[in-house]
Short mmCIF file of C-alpha atoms and ligand atoms in Angstrom, two decimals:
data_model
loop_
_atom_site.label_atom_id
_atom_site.label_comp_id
_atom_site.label_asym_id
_atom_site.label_seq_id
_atom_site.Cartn_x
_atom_site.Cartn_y
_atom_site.Cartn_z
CA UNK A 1 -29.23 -1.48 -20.84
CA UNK A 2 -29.64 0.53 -17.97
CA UNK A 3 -26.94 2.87 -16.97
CA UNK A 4 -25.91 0.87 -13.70
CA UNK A 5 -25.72 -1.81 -15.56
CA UNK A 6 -22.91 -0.62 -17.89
CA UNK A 7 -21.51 1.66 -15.06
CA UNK A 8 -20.65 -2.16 -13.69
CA UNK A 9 -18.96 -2.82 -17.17
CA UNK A 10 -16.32 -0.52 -16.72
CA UNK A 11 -15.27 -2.03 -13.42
CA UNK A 12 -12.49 -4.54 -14.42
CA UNK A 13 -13.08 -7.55 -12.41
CA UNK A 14 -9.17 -7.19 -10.53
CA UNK A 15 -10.22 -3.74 -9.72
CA UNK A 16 -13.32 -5.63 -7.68
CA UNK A 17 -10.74 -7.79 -6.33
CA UNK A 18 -8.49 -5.40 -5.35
CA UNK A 19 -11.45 -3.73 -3.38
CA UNK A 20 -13.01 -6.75 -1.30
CA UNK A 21 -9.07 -7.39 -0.05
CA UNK A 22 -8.47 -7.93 3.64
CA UNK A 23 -7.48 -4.68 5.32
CA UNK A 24 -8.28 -6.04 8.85
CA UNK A 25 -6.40 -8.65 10.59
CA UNK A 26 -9.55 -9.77 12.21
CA UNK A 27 -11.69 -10.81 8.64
CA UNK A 28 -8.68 -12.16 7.64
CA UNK A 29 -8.28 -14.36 10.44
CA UNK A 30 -11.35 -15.50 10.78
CA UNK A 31 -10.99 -16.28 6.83
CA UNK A 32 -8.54 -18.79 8.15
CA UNK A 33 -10.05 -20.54 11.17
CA UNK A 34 -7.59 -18.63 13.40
CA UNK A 35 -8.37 -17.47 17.18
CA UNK A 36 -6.84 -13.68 17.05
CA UNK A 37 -6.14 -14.46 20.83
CA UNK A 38 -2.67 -15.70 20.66
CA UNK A 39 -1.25 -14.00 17.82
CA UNK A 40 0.86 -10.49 18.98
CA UNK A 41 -1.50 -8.38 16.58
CA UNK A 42 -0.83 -4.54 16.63
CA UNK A 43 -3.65 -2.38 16.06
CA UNK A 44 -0.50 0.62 16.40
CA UNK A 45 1.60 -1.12 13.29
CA UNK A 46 -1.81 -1.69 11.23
CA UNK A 47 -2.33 2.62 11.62
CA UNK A 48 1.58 3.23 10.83
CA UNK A 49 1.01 1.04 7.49
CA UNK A 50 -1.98 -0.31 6.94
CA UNK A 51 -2.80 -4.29 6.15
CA UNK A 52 -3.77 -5.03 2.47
CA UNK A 53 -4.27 -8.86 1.35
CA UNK A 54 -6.05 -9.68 -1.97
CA UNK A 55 -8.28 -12.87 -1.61
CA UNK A 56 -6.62 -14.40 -3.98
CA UNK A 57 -3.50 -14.65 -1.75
CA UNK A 58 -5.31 -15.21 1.55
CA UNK A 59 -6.46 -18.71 -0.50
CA UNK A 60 -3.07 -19.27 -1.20
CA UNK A 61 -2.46 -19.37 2.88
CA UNK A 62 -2.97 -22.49 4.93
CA UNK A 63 -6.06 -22.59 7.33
CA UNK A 64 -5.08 -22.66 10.88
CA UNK A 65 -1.79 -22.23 10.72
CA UNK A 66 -0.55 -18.98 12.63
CA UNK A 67 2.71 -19.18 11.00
CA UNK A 68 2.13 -19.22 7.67
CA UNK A 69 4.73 -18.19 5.58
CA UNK A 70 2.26 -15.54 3.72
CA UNK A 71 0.47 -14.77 6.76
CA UNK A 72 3.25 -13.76 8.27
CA UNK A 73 4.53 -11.09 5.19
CA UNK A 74 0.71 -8.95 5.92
CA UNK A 75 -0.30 -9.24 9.02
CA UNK A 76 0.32 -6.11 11.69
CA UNK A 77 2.06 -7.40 14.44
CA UNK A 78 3.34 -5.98 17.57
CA UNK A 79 7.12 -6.96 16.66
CA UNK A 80 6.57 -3.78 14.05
CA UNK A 81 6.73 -1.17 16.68
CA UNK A 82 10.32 -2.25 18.08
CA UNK A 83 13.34 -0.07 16.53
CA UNK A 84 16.73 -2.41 15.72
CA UNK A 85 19.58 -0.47 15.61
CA UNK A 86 20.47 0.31 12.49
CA UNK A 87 17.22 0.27 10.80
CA UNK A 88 16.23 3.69 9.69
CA UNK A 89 12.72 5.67 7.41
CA UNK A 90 14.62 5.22 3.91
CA UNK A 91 17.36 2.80 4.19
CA UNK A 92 18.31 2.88 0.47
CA UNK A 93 18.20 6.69 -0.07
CA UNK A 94 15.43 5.92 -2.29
CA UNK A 95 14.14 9.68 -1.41
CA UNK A 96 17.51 12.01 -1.77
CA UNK A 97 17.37 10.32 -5.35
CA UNK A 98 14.00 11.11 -6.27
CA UNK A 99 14.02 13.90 -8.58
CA UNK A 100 12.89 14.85 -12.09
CA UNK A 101 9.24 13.95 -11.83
CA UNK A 102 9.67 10.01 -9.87
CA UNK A 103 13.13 9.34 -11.86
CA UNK A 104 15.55 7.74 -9.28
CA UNK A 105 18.77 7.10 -11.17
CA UNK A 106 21.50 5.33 -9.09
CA UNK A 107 22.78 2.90 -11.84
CA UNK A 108 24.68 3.30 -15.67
CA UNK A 109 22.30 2.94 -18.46
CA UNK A 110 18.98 2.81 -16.47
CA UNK A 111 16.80 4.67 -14.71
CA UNK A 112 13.63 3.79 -12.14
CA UNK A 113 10.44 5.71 -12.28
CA UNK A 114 8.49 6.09 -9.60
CA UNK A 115 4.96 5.61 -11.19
CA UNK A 116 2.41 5.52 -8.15
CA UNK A 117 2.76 4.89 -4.79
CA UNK A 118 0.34 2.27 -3.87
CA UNK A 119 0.39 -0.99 -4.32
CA UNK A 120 -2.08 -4.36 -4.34
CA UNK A 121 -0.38 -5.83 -1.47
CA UNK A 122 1.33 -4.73 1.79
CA UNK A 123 4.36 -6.46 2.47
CA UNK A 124 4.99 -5.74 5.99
CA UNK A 125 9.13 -6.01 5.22
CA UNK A 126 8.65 -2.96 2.74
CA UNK A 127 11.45 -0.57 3.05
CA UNK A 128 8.85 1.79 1.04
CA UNK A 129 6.36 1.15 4.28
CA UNK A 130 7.77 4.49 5.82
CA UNK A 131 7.56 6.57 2.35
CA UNK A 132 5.28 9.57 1.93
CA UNK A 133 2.81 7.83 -0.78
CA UNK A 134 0.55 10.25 -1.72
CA UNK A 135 3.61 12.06 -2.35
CA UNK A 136 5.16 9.70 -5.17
CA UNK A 137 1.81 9.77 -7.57
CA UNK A 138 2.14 9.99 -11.10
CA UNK A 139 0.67 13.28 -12.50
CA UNK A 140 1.05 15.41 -15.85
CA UNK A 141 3.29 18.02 -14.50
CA UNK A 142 5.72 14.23 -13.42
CA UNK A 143 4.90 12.69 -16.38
CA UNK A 144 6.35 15.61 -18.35
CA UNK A 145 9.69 16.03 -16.21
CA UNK A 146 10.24 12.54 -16.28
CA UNK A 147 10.09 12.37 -20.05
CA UNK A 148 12.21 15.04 -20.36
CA UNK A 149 14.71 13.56 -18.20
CA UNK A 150 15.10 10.33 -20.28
CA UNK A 151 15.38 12.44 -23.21
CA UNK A 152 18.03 14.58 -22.47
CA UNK A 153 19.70 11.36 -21.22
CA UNK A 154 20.95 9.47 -24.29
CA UNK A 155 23.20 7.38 -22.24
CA UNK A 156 20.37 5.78 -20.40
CA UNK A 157 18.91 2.59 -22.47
CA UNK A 158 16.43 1.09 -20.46
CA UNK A 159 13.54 2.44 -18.16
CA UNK A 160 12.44 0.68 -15.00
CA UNK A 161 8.50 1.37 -13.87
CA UNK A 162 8.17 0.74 -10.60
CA UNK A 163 6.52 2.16 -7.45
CA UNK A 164 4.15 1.23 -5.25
CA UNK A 165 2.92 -1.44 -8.25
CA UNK A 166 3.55 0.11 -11.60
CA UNK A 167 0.32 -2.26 -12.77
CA UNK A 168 -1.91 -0.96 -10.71
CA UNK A 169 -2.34 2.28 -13.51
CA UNK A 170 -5.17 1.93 -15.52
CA UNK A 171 -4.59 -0.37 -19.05
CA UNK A 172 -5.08 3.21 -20.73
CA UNK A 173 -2.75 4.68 -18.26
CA UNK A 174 0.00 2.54 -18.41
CA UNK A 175 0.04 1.88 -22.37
CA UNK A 176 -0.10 5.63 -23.01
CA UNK A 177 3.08 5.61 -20.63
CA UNK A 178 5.11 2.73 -22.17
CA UNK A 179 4.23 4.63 -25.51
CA UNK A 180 5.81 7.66 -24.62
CA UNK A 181 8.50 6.28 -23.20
CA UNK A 182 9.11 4.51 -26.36
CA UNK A 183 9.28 6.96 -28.64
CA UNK A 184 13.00 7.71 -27.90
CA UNK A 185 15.45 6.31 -29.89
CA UNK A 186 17.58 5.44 -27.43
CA UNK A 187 15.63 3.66 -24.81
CA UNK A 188 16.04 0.05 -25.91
CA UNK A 189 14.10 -2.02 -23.11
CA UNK A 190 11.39 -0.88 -20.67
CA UNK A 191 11.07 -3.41 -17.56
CA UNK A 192 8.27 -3.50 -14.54
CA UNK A 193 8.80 -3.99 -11.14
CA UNK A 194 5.85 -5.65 -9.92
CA UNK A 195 4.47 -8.17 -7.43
CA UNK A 196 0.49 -8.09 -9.02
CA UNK A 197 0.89 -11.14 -10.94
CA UNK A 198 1.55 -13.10 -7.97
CA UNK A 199 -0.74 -11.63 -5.41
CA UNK A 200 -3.50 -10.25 -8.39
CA UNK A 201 -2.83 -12.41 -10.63
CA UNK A 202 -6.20 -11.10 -12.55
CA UNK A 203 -5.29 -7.99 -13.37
CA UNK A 204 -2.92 -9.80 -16.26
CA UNK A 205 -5.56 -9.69 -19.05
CA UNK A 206 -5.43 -9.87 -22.88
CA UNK A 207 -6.12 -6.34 -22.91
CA UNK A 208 -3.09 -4.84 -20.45
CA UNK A 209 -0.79 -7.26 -22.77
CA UNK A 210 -1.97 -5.83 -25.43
CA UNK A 211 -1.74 -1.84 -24.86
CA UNK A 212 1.91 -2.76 -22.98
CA UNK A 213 3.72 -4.79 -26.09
CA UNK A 214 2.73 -2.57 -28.48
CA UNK A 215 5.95 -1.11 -28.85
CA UNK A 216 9.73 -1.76 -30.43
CA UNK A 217 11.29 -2.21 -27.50
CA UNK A 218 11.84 -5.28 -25.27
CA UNK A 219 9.63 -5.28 -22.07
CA UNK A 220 11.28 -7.29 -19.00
CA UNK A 221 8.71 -7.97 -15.61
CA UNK A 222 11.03 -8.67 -12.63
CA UNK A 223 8.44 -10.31 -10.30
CA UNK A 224 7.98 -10.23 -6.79
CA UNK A 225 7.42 -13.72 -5.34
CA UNK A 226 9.10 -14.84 -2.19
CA UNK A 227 7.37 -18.66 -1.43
CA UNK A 228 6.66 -21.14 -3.79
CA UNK A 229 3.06 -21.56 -1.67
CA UNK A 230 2.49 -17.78 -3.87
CA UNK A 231 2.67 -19.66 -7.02
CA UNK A 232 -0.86 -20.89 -7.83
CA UNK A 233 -2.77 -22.19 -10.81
CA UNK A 234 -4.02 -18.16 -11.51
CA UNK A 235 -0.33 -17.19 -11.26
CA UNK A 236 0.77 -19.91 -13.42
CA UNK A 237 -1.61 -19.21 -15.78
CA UNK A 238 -0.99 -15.41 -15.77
CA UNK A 239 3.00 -16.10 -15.99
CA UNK A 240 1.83 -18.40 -19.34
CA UNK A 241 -0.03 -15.10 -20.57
CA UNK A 242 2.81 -12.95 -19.99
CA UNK A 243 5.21 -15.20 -22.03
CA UNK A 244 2.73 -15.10 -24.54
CA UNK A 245 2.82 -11.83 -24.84
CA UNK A 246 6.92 -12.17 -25.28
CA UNK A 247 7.22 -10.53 -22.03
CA UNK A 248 11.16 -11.58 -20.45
CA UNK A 249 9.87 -12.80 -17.31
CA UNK A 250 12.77 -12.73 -13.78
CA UNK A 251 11.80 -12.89 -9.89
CA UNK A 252 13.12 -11.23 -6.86
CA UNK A 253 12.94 -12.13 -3.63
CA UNK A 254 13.37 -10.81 -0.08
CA UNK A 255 15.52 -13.15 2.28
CA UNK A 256 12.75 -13.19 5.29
CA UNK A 257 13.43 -15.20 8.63
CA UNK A 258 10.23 -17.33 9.43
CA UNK A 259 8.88 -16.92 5.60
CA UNK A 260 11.82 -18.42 2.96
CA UNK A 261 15.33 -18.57 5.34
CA UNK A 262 15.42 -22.66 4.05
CA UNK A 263 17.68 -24.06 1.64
CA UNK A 264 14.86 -26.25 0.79
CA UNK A 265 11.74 -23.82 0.20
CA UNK A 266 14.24 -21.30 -2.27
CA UNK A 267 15.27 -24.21 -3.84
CA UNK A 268 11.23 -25.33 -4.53
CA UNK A 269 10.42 -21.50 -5.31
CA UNK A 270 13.09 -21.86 -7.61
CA UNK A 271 12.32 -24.86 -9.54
CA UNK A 272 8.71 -23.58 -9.05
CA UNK A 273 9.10 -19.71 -10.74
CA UNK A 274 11.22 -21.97 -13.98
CA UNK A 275 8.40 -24.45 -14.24
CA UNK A 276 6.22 -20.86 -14.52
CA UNK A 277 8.88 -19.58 -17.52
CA UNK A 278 10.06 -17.76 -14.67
CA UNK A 279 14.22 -17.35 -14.05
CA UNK A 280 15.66 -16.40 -10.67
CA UNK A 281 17.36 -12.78 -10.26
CA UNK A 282 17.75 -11.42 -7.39
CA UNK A 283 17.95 -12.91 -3.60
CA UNK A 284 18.13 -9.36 -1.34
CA UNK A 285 19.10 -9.24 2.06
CA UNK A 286 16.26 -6.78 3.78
CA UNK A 287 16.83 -3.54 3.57
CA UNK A 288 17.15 -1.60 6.89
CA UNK A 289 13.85 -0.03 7.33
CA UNK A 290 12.14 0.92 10.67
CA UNK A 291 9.50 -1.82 11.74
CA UNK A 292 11.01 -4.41 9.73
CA UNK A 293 14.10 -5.53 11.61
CA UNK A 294 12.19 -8.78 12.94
CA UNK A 295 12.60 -10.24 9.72
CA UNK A 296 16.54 -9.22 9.26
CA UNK A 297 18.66 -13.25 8.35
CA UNK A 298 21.95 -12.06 9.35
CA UNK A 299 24.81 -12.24 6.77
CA UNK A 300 26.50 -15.26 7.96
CA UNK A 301 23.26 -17.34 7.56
CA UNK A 302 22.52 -15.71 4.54
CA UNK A 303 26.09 -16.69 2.41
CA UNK A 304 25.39 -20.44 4.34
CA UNK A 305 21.90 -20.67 2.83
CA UNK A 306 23.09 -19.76 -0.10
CA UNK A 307 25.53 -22.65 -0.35
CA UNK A 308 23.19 -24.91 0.44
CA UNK A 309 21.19 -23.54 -2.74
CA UNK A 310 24.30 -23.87 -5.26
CA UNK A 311 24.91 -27.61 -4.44
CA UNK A 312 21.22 -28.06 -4.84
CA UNK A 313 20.39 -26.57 -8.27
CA UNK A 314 21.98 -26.13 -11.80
CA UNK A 315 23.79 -22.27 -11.94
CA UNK A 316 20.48 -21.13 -13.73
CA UNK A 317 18.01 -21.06 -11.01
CA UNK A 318 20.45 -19.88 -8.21
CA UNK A 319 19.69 -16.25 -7.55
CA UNK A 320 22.31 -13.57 -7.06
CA UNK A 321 22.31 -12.56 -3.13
CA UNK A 322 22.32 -8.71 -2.98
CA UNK A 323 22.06 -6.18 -0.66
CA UNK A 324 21.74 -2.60 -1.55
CA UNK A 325 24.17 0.48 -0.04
CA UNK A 326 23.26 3.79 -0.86
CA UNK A 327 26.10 5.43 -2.97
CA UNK A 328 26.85 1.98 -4.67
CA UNK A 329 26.93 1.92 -8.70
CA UNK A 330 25.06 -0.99 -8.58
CA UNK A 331 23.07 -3.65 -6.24
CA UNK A 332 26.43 -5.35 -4.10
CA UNK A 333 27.12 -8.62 -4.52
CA UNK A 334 27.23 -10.49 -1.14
CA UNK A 335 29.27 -13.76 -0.78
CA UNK A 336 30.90 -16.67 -2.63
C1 PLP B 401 17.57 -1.94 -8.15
C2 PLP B 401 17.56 -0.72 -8.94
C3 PLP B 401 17.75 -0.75 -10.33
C4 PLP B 401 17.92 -2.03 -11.10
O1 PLP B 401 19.14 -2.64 -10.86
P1 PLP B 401 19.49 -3.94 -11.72
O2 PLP B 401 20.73 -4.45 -11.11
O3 PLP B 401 19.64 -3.50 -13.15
O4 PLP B 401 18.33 -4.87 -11.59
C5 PLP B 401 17.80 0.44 -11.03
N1 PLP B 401 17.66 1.63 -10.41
C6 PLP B 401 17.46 1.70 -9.08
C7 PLP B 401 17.31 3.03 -8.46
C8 PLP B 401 17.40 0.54 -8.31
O5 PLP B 401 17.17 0.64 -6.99
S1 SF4 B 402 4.42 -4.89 -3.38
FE1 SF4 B 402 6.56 -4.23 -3.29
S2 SF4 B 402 6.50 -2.00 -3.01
FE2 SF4 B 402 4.47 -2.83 -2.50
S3 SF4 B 402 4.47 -3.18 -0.28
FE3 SF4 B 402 5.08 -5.11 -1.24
S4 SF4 B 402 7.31 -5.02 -1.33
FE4 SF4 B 402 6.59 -2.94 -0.96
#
C-alpha cells in the first residue's frame, strides 16, 4: 500500500462530498439546465455570505425550474442586499449571550453550545449569516470553559450542540465531546441541532452512531428540513440509521415565502418527516436578520396557514409556530 493510497483512506467519503459542493451560482446552474440570464443573481450577496450546496441536495432540486423551492434557500440573489426595516446583524441576541467558552443560556434547565461555526449548507435565511464564524470555533481553552460552566450548573439537565453544524466535528471530535459532557451527573439528555442529515445525509455512518450513543444519557437530533422535496431515499435511509441508533429524532422548520408558505407542502413535509420516524417541533417565523427580509410571511398569514394545517392533520404532526424575542424565557408561542 502506498502512502497516497491510505492518505485517501482517511478521507471519509461525506468529507469528499462536502468538498465538490456548489459554491458558485453559475456550476450550480448549469447543474440544472438553467440560463443565469434571468435570474437577479448577486455576485455582492455571494461575497457577504458565501453559497454552499452539497450535491446531494442540488439532486434533490428540479431541473429547469428557477423557482425551486431549494434553489431558492442557496442561491445569492440581489434581493439580499436590500435592508427591511426592522431586520438587524443578530436579531436573537445570539451574541450578548455568548459567553463561557460557546455556552448561550437563555432557557431553564438547558443550555446551547456553540460548537463550530460552519456549516454543510448555506441557508440564505440564516440569522447566523451575519455572525463572526471564525470567531465561534471550538478550541481547548472553549472546550474547558464550557465544561466548567455545565458543571458548576447543576440546575441545567440537558445540553444542546449546535453551531454552524455541530456534525460537521470529526467522529473523534464529537464523541470525545458528548463523552465529556456526559460525565456529569446531572446532565440527563444531550440533543444536536443539525441540518447534515438532510442536506449530507452521508456523513450519518455506523461509526459517528457509534462514538455519539455511547453514553447514559438520552441523545435528541432536532433536524433541519424545511420541504418535503429535502427528504430523499439517502435521508430516509439515514433518519432509519439514526433511529437505530435510539436517537429521539424532531424537525424544525423556517416559515419561508416562495419555499414552504402552503398549507399543503407543511402538511406533505409533515406526513413526510413521520413516515421518516421523524415528529414535527418547531414552525419559526424568520428571525429578523439583515439580507433575509425577502423571505419574512407576515404574522397574519402565518396564524392562517397554520389553521389550515390543524384541520388537515392529527395534533401530532402539527408543529408549534414560534418566533423568538430576545429576553424571552423561552421560544414564544404565536397564535391559536
Ligand atoms: C432555541 C433555543 C433552545 C432550545 O429551546 P427549546 O424550546 O427547548 O427547543 C435553547 N437555548 C437557546 C439559546 C435557544 O436559542
Ligand atoms: S444549516 Fe442552520 S446554521 Fe447553517 S446556514 Fe443553514 S440555517 Fe444557518
Amino acid at each position: 500500500m502506498n502512502a497516497h493510497f491510505s492518505f485517501q483512506q482517511h478521507v471519509p467519503a461525506w468529507q469528499t462530498e462536502l468538498g465538490n459542493a456548489f459554491t458558485n451560482s453559475r456550476d450550480l446552474l448549469e447543474f440544472l439546465n438553467l440560463p443565469t440570464e434571468n435570474l437577479p443573481l448577486s455576485k455582492q450577496a455571494a461575497r457577504n455570505f458565501v453559497m454552499r450546496v452539497p450535491i446531494g441536495y442540488a439532486e434533490c432540486m428540479e431541473k429547469g425550474n428557477p423557482d425551486d423551492p431549494l434553489l431558492r434557500q442557496v442561491l445569492p440573489v440581489n434581493d439580499e442586499l436590500n435592508s427591511y426595516p426592522g431586520f438587524i446583524n443578530d436579531p436573537v441576541g445570539d451574541l450578548d449571550a455568548t459567553k463561557h467558552g460557546g455556552i448561550i443560556h437563555k432557557y431553564h434547565g438547558r443550555v446551547l453550545l456553540i460548537t463550530t461555526g460552519g456549516c454543510a449548507i448555506h441557508c440564505r435565511y440564516c440569522f447566523r449569516r451575519n455572525f463572526p464564524y471564525p470567531d465561534l470555533q471550538m478550541n481547548k481553552t472553549r472546550l474547558f470553559q464550557a465544561l466548567q460552566y455545565i458543571r458548576d450548573n447543576s440546575e441545567v439537565s440537558e445540553v444542546i450542540l449546535s453551531g454552524g453544524d455541530p456534525l460537521l466535528l470529526s467522529d473523534n471530535r464529537l464523541g470525545l465531546l458528548v463523552q465529556k459532557i456526559s460525565q456529569f451527573q446531572h446532565i440527563k439528555r444531550i440533543r444536536i441541532h443539525t441540518r447534515i442529515p438532510i442536506v449530507l445525509p452521508s456523513r450519518i455512518t455506523t461509526q459517528l452512531l457509534e462514538n455519539l450513543t455511547r453514553i447514559p444519557q438520552q441523545i435528541i437530533m432536532v433536524l433541519h428540513c424545511n420541504h418535503s422535496n429535502e427528504i430523499s431515499q439517502a435521508v430516509v435511509n439515514a433518519c432509519s440509521m439514526l433511529k437505530q441508533h435510539r436517537i429521539h429524532l424532531f424537525n424544525q422548520t423556517v416559515l419561508l415565502k416562495g419555499v414552504n408558505d402552503r398549507i399543503d407542502q407543511l402538511v406533505q413535509l409533515s406526513e413526510k418527516l413521520f413516515a421518516s420516524n421523524v415528529l414535527p417541533y418547531y414552525l419559526h417565523l424568520l428571525d429578523k436578520a439583515n439580507g433575509t427580509g425577502h423571505f419574512e410571511v407576515s404574522e397574519t398569514t402565518a396564524i392562517s396557514i397554520m389553521g389550515g394545517i390543524k384541520a388537515k392533520l392529527p395534533g401530532y404532526l402539527v408543529p408549534k409556530l414560534v418566533r423568538e424575542t430576545p429576553g424571552e424565557a423561552s421560544k414564544t408561542g404565536v397564535c391559536c
